[in-house]
Short mmCIF file of C-alpha atoms and ligand atoms in Angstrom, two decimals:
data_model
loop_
_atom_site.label_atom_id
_atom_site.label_comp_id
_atom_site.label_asym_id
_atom_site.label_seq_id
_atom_site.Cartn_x
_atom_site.Cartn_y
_atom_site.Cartn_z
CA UNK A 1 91.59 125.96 134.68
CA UNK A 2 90.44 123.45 137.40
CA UNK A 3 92.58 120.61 138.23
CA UNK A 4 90.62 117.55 136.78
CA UNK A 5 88.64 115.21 138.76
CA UNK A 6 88.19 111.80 139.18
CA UNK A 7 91.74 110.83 138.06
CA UNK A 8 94.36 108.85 139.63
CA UNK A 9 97.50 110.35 141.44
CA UNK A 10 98.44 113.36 141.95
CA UNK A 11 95.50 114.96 139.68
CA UNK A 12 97.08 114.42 136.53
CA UNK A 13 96.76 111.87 134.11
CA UNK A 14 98.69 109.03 134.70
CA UNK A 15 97.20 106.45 132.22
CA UNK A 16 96.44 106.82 128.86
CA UNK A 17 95.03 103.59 126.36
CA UNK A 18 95.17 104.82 122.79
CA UNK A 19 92.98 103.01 120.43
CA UNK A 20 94.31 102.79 116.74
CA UNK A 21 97.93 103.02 116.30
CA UNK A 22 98.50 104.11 112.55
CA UNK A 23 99.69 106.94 111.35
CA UNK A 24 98.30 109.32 114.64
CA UNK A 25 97.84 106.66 117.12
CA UNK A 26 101.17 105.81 117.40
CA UNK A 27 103.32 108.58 117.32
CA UNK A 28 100.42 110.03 119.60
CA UNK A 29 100.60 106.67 121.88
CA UNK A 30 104.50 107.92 121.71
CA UNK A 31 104.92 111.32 122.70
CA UNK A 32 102.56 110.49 125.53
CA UNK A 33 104.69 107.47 126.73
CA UNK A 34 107.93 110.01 126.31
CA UNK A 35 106.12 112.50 128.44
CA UNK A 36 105.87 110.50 131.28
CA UNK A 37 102.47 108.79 130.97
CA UNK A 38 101.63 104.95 130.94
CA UNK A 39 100.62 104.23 127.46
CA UNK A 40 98.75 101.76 126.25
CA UNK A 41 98.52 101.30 122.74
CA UNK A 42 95.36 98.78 121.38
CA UNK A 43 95.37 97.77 117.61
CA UNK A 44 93.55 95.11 115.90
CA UNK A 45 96.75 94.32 113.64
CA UNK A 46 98.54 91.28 114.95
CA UNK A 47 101.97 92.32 113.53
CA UNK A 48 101.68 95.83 114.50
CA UNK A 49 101.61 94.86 118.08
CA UNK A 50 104.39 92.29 118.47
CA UNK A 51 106.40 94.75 116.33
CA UNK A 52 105.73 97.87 118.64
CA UNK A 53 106.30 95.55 121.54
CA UNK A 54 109.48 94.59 119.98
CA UNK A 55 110.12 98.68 119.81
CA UNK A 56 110.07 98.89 116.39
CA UNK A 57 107.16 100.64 113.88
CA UNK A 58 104.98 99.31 111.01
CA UNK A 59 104.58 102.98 109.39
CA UNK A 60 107.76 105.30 108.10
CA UNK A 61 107.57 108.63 109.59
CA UNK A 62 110.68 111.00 110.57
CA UNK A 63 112.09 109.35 114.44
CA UNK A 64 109.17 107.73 115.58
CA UNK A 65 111.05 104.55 115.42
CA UNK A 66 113.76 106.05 117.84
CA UNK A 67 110.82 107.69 120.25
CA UNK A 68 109.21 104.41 120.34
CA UNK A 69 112.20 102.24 120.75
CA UNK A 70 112.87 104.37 123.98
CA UNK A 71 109.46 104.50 125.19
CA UNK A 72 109.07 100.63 124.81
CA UNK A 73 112.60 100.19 126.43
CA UNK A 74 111.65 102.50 129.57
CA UNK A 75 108.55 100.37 129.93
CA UNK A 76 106.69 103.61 129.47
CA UNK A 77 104.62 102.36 125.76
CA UNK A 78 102.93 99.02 125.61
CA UNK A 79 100.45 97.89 122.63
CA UNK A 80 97.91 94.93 123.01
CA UNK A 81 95.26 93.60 121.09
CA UNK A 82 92.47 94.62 123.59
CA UNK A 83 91.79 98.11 125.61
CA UNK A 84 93.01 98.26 129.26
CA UNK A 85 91.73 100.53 132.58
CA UNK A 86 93.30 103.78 132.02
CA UNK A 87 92.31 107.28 133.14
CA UNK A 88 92.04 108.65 129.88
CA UNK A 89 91.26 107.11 125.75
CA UNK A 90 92.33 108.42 122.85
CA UNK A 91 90.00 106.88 119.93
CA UNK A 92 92.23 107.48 116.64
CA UNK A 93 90.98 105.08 114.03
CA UNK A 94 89.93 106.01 110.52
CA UNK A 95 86.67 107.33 109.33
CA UNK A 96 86.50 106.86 105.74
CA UNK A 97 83.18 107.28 103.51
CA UNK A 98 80.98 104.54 102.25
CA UNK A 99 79.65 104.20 98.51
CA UNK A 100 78.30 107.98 97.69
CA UNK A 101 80.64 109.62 99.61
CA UNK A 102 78.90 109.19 103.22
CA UNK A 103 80.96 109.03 105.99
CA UNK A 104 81.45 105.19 108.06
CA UNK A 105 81.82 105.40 111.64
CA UNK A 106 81.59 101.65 111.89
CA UNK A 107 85.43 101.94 113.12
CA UNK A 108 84.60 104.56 115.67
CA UNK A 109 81.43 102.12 116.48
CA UNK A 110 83.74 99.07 117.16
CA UNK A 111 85.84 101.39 119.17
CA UNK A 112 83.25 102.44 121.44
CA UNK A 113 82.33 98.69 121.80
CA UNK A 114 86.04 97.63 122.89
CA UNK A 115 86.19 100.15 125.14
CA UNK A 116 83.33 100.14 126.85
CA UNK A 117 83.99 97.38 129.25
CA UNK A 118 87.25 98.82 130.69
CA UNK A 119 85.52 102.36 131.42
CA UNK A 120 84.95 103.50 135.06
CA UNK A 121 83.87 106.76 136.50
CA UNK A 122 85.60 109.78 135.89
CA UNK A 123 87.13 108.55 132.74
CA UNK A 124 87.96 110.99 130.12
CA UNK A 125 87.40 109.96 126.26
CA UNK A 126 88.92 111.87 123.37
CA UNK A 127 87.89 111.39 119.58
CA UNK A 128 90.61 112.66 117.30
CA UNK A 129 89.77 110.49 114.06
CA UNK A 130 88.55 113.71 111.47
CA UNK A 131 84.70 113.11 112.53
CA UNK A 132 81.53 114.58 110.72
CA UNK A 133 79.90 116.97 112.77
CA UNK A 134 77.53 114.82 115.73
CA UNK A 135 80.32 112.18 115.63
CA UNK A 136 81.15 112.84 119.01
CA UNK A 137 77.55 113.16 120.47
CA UNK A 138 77.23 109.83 119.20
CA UNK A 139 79.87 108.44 120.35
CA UNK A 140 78.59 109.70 124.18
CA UNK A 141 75.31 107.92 123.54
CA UNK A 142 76.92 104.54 122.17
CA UNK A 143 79.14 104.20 125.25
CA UNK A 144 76.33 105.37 127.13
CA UNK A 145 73.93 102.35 125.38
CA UNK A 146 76.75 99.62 126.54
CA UNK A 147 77.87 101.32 130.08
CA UNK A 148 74.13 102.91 131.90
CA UNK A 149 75.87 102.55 134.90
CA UNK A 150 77.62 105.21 134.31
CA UNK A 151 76.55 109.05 133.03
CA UNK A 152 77.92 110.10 130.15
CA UNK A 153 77.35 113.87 128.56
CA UNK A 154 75.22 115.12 126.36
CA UNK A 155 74.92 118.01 124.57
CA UNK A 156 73.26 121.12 126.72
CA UNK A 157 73.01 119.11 129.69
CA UNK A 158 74.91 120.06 133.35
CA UNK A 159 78.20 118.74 133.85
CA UNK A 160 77.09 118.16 137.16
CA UNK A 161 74.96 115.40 136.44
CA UNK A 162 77.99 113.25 134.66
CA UNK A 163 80.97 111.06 135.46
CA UNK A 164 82.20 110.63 132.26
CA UNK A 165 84.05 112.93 129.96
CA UNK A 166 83.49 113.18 126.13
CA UNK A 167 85.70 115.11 123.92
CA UNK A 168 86.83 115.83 120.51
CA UNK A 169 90.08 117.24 119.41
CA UNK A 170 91.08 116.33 115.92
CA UNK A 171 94.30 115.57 114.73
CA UNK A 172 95.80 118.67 112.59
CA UNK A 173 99.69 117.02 112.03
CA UNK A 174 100.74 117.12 108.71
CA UNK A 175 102.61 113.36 107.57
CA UNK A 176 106.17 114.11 107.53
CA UNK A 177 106.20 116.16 110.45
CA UNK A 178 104.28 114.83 112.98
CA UNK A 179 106.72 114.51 115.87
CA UNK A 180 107.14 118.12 115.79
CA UNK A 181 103.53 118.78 114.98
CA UNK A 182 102.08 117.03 117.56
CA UNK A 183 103.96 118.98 120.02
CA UNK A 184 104.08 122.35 119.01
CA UNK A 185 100.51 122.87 116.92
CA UNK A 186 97.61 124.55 118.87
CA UNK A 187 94.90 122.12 119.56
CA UNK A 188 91.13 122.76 119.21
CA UNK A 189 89.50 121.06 121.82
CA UNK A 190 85.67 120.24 121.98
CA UNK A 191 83.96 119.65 124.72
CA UNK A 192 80.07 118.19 124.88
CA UNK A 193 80.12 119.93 127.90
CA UNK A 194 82.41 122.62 129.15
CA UNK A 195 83.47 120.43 131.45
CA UNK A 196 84.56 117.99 129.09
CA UNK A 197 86.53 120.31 127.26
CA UNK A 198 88.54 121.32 130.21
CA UNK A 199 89.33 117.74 131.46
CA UNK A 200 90.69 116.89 127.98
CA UNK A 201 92.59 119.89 127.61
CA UNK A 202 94.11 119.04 131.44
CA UNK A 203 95.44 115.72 129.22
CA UNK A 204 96.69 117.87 126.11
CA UNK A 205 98.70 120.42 129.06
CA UNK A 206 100.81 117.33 130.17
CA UNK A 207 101.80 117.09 126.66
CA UNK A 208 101.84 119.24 124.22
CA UNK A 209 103.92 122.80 124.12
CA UNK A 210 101.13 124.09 121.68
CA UNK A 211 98.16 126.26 123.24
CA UNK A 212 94.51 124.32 124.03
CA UNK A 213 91.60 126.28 122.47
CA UNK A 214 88.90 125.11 123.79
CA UNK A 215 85.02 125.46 122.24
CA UNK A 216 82.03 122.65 121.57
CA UNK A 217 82.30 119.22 120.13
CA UNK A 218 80.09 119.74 116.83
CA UNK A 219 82.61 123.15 116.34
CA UNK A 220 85.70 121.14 116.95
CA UNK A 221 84.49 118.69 114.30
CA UNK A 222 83.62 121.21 111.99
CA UNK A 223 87.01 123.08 112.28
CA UNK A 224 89.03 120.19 111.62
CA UNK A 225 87.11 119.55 108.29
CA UNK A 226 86.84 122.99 107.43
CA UNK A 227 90.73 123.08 107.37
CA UNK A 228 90.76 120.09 105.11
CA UNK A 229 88.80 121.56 102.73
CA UNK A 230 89.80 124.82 102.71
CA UNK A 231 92.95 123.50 101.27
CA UNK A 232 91.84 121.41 98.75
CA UNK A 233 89.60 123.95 97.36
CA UNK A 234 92.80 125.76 97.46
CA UNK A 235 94.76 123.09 95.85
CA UNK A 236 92.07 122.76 93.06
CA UNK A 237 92.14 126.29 92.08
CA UNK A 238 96.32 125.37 91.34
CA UNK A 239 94.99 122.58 89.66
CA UNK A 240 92.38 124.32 87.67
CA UNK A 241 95.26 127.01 86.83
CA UNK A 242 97.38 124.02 85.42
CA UNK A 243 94.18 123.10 83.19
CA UNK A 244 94.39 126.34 82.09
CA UNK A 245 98.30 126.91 81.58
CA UNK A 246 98.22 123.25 79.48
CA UNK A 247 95.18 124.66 77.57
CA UNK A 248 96.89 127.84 76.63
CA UNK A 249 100.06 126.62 76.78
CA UNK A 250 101.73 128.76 79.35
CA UNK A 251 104.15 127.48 81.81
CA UNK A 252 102.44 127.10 84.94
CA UNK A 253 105.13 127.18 87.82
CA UNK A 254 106.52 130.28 86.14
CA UNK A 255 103.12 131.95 85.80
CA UNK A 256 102.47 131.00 89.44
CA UNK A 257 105.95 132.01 90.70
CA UNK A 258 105.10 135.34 89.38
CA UNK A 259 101.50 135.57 90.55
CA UNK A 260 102.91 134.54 93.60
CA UNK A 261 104.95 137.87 93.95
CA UNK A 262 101.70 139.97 94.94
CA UNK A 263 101.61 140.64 98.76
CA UNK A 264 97.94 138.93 98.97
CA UNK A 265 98.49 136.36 96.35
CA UNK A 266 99.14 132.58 97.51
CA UNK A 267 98.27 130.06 94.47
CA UNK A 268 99.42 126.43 95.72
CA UNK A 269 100.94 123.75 93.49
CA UNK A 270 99.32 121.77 90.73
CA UNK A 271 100.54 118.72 90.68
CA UNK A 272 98.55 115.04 89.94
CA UNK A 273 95.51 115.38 92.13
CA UNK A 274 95.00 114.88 95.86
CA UNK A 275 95.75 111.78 97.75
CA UNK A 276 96.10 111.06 101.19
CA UNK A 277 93.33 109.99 103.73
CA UNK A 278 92.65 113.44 104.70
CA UNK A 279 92.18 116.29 102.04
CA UNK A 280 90.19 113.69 99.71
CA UNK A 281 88.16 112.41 102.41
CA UNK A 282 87.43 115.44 104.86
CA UNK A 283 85.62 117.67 102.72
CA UNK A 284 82.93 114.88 101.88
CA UNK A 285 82.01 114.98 105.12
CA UNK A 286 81.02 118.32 105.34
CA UNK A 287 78.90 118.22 101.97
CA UNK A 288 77.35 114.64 103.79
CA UNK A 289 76.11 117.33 106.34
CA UNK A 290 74.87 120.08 104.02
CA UNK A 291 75.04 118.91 100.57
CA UNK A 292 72.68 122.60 99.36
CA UNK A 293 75.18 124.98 101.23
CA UNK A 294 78.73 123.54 99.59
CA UNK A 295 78.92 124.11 95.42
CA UNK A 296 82.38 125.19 96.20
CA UNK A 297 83.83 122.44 98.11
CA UNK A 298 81.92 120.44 95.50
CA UNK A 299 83.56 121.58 92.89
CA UNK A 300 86.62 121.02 94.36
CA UNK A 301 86.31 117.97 95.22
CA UNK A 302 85.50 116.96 91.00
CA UNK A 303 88.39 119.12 90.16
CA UNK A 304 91.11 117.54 92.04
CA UNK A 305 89.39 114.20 91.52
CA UNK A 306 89.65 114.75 87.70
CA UNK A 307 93.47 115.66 87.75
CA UNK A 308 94.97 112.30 87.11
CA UNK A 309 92.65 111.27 84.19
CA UNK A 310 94.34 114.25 82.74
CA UNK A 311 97.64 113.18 83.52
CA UNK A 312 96.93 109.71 82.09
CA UNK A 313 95.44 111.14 78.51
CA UNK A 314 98.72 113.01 78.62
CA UNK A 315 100.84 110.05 79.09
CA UNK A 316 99.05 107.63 76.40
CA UNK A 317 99.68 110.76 73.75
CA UNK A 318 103.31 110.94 74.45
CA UNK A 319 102.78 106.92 73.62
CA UNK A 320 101.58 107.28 70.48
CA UNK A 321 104.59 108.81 69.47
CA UNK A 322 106.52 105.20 70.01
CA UNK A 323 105.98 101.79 69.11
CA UNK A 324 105.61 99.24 72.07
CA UNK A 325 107.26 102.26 74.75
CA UNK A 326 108.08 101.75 78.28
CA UNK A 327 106.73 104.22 80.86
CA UNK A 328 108.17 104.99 84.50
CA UNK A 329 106.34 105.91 86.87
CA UNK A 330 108.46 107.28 89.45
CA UNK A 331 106.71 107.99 93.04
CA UNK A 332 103.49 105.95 94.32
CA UNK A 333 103.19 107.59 97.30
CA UNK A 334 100.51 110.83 97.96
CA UNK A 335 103.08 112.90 98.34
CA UNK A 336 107.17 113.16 98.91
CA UNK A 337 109.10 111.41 101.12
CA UNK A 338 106.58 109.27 103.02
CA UNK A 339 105.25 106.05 102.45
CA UNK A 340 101.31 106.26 102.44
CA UNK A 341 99.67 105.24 99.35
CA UNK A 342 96.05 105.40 100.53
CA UNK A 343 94.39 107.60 98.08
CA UNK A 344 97.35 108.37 96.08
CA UNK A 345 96.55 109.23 92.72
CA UNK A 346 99.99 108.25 91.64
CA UNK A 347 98.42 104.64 92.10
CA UNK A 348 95.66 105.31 90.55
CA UNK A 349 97.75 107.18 87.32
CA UNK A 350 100.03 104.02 87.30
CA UNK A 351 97.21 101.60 87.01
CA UNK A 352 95.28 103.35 84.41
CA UNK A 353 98.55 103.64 82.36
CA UNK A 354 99.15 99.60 82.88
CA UNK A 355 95.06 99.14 82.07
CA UNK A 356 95.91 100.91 78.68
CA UNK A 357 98.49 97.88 77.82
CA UNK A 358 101.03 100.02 77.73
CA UNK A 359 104.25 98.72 79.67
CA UNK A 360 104.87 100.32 82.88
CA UNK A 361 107.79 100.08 85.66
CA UNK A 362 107.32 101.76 88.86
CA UNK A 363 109.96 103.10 90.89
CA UNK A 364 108.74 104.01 94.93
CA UNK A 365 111.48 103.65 97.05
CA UNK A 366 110.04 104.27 100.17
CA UNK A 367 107.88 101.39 99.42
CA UNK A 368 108.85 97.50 99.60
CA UNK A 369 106.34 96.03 97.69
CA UNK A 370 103.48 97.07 95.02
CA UNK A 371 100.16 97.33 96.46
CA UNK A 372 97.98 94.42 95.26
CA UNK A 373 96.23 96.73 92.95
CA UNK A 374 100.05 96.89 90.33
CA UNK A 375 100.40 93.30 90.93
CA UNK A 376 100.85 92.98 87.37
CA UNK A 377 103.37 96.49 87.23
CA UNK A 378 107.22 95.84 87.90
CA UNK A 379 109.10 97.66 90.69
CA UNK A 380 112.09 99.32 89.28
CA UNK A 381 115.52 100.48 90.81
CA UNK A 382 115.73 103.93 89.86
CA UNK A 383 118.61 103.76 87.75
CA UNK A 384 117.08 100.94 85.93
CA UNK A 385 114.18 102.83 85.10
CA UNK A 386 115.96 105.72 83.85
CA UNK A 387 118.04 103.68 81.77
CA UNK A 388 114.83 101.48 80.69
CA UNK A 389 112.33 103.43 79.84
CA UNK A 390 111.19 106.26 77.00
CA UNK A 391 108.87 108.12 79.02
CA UNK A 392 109.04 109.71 82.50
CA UNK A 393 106.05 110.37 84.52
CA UNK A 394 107.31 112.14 87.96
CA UNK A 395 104.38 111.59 90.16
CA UNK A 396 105.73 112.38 93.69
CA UNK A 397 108.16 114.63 94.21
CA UNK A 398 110.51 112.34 96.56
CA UNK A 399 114.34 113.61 97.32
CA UNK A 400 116.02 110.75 94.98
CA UNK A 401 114.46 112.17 92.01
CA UNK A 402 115.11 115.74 93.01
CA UNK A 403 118.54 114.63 92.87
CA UNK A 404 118.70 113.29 89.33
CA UNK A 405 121.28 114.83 86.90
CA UNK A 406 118.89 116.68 84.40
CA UNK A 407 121.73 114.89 81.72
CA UNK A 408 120.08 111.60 82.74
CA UNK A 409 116.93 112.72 81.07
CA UNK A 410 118.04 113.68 77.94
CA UNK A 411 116.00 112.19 75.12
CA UNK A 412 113.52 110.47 76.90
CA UNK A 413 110.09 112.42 76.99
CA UNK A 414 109.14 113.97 80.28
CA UNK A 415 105.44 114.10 81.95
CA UNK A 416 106.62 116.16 84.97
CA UNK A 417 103.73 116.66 87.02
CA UNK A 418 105.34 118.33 90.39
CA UNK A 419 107.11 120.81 88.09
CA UNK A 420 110.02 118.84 90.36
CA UNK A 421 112.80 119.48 87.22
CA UNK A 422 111.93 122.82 85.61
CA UNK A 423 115.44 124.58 84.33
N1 LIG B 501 99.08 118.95 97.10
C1 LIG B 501 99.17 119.53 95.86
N2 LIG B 501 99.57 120.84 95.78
C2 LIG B 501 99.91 121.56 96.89
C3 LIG B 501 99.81 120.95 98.16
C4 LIG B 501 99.38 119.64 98.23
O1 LIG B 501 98.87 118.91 94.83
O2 LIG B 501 100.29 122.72 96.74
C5 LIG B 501 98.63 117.54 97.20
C6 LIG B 501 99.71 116.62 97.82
O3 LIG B 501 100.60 116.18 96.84
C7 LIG B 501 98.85 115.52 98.38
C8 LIG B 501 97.59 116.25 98.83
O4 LIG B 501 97.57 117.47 98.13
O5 LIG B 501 98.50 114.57 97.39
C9 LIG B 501 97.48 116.50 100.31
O6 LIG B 501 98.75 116.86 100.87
P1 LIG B 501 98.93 117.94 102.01
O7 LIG B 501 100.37 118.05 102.32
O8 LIG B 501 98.24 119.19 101.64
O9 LIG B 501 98.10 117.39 103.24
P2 LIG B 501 98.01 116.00 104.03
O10 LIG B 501 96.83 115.25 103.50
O11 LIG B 501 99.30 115.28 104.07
O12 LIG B 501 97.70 116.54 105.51
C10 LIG B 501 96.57 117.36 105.70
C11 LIG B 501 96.97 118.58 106.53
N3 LIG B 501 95.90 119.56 106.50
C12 LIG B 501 96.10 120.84 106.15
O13 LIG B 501 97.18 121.25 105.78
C13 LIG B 501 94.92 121.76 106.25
C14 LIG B 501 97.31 118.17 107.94
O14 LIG B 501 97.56 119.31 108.76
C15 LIG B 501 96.17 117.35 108.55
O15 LIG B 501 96.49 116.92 109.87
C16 LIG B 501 95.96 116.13 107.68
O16 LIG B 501 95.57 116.59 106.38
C17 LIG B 501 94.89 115.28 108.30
O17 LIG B 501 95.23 114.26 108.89
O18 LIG B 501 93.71 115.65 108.25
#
């Protein structure tokens, strides 16, 4: 590969300014600043800032506190409110859908807008927000709009004729693990131009142990999607089999565990739909671009979306069998041992339960506070809840409730949706 151009030093990257610093930003803005490069970190949350500055994190996620305490005490990882000069950005803020499920780049917009100012020839820019396909494309002619001193790419055009690189290489870490991840996952890298690819995959060298496969922007984007949806489609076929199991009355985890024994046979877990900000989201964006070519992802998509109403009829017939009863939620967040309630359909369970007037206590302990939507729901201790209420719904499969004595949950009825205490 060519050494990149147009940066400072001794042709590497030396500078990076990473734009967003949730749940990829920062621990991307981290391992950068631990492999040497100047980071900048830019956020538009106030407290995020002064706490990264401080070296400490606003999100829970395995050692990043530690990796950013160090980089932040070596001088290496700075945040600010506003983009500085660097030789390289990394725009990593969300893109979630609108009404109708069409994608909103307005934060990728803004992005582009902040940045714009700061840019100077021979600047690399990565997208790694999930992006519909043309995202990137766009985001080349929007910095081109503020900046037409400068060339950006586009699409089919000689390299030769630009100063500016524009890339996409989407995120693919998986919450929980995204230290290691980050590292050690291959990275798809697309380029508008060729050129482009190769001058962001110089960046990902520096840092990442993981191999740099490098094709077109509009692929890239497409890949990173397509791996999001493959999986819920795959995770609404588990869900579909639990439908089925309940309907027939069949223990699902067994009947999976068994299924599971055939050499080409992989059936996922059922469990009480799909949260997140990825695997809910992602697919959308594909059916946004060709609504007549995706029944399947579709389907998917209504399947998985369905999955807590079911849960909740379940819970308000276990109800009837009780005058005035108190339900427990126990877990809030998407999935175990993290603390990231954006699309969780544990939330969504919990408040549809409260909505019934039934009385509900939640227990999340990787949480501090409710979100404002179970204002009106009390947080419960664990042990409280156990001792409180008459029915258990296990929503998120967290390690404290893996470790509950089984005795503890004699005579109270169960709604176990992560098959979490099966004999
Ligand atoms: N889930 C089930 N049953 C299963 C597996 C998952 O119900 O067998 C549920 C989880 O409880 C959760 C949801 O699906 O609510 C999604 O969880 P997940 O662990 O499958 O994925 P995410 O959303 O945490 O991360 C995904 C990953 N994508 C893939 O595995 C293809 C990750 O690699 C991506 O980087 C991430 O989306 C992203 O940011 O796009």
């Amino acid at each position: 590969m060519n050494a990149p151009t147009g940066i400072s030093g001794d042709g590497k990257f030396a500078t990076v300014c990473v734009i967003g610093l949730g749940y990829v930003g920062l621990p991307t803005a981290a391992v950068m600043a631990s492999r040497g490069l100047d980071v900048t970190g830019v956020d538009v949350n106030n407290r995020a800032v002064e706490l990264i500055n401080q070296g400490k994190v606003h999100i829970i996620e395995p050692d990043l506190d530690i990796l950013v305490n160090g980089a932040v005490a070596m001088g290496k990882l700075k945040a600010s409110l506003a983009p500085v000069p660097a030789d390289a950005f990394i725009i990593a803020v969300p893109t979630p859908f609108k009404d109708d499920h069409v994608p909103d780049l307005s934060y990728v917009k803004a992005a582009a807008k902040a940045i714009a100012p700061v840019l100077k020839a021979g600047d690399l820019i990565i997208i790694e927000s999930t992006s519909p396909v043309g995202t990137t494309e766009q985001l080349s002619q929007w910095l081109a709009s503020d900046r037409p001193d400068l060339k950006f790419p586009t699409a089919g055009e000689n390299s030769e004729n630009c100063n500016m690189y524009v890339a996409h290489s989407p995120e693919r870490v998986l919450p929980g693990r995204v230290l290691i991840e980050l590292v050690s996952n291959d990275r798809v890298i697309g380029g508008i131009t060729e050129k482009c690819a190769e001058q962001a995959a110089a960046l990902y060298d520096q840092v990442i142990d993981g191999k740099s496969l490098l094709t077109t922007a509009r692929t890239a984007e497409l890949v990173k999607l397509a791996e999001n949806a493959y999986r819920d489609v795959n995770i609404a076929f588990a869900n579909e089999m639990g439908n089925v199991c309940d309907e027939m009355d069949i223990d699902v985890w067994e009947a999976t565990k068994l299924a599971n024994r055939h050499p080409r046979v992989n059936i996922l877990n059922p469990g009480p739909g799909v949260g997140g900000h990825c695997i809910a989201v992602d697919p959308w964006f594909i059916v946004d671009g060709a609504p007549d070519q995706t029944p399947l992802i579709q389907a998917a998509r209504h399947v998985n979306d369905q999955k807590p109403l079911s849960v909740v009829q379940q819970v308000i017939k276990a109800a009837e069998n009780f005058t005035n009863p108190v339900v427990a939620c126990l877990g809030l967040a998407y999935k175990a041992d993290i603390d990231d309630l954006r699309e969780s359909p544990a939330v969504e369970i919990t408040r549809l339960v409260a909505d019934q007037g039934i009385t509900v206590i939640a227990v999340e302990p990787y949480v501090e506070t409710l979100p404002e939507v179970l204002a009106d729901v009390e947080k419960a201790r664990l042990d409280d809840a156990l001792a409180k209420a008459d029915i258990l719904v296990l929503l998120t499969d967290h390690s404290p409730f893996k470790a509950i004595d089984p005795a503890t949950l004699k005579g109270k009825t169960v709604i176990d949706t992560r098959g979490l205490w099966r004999a």
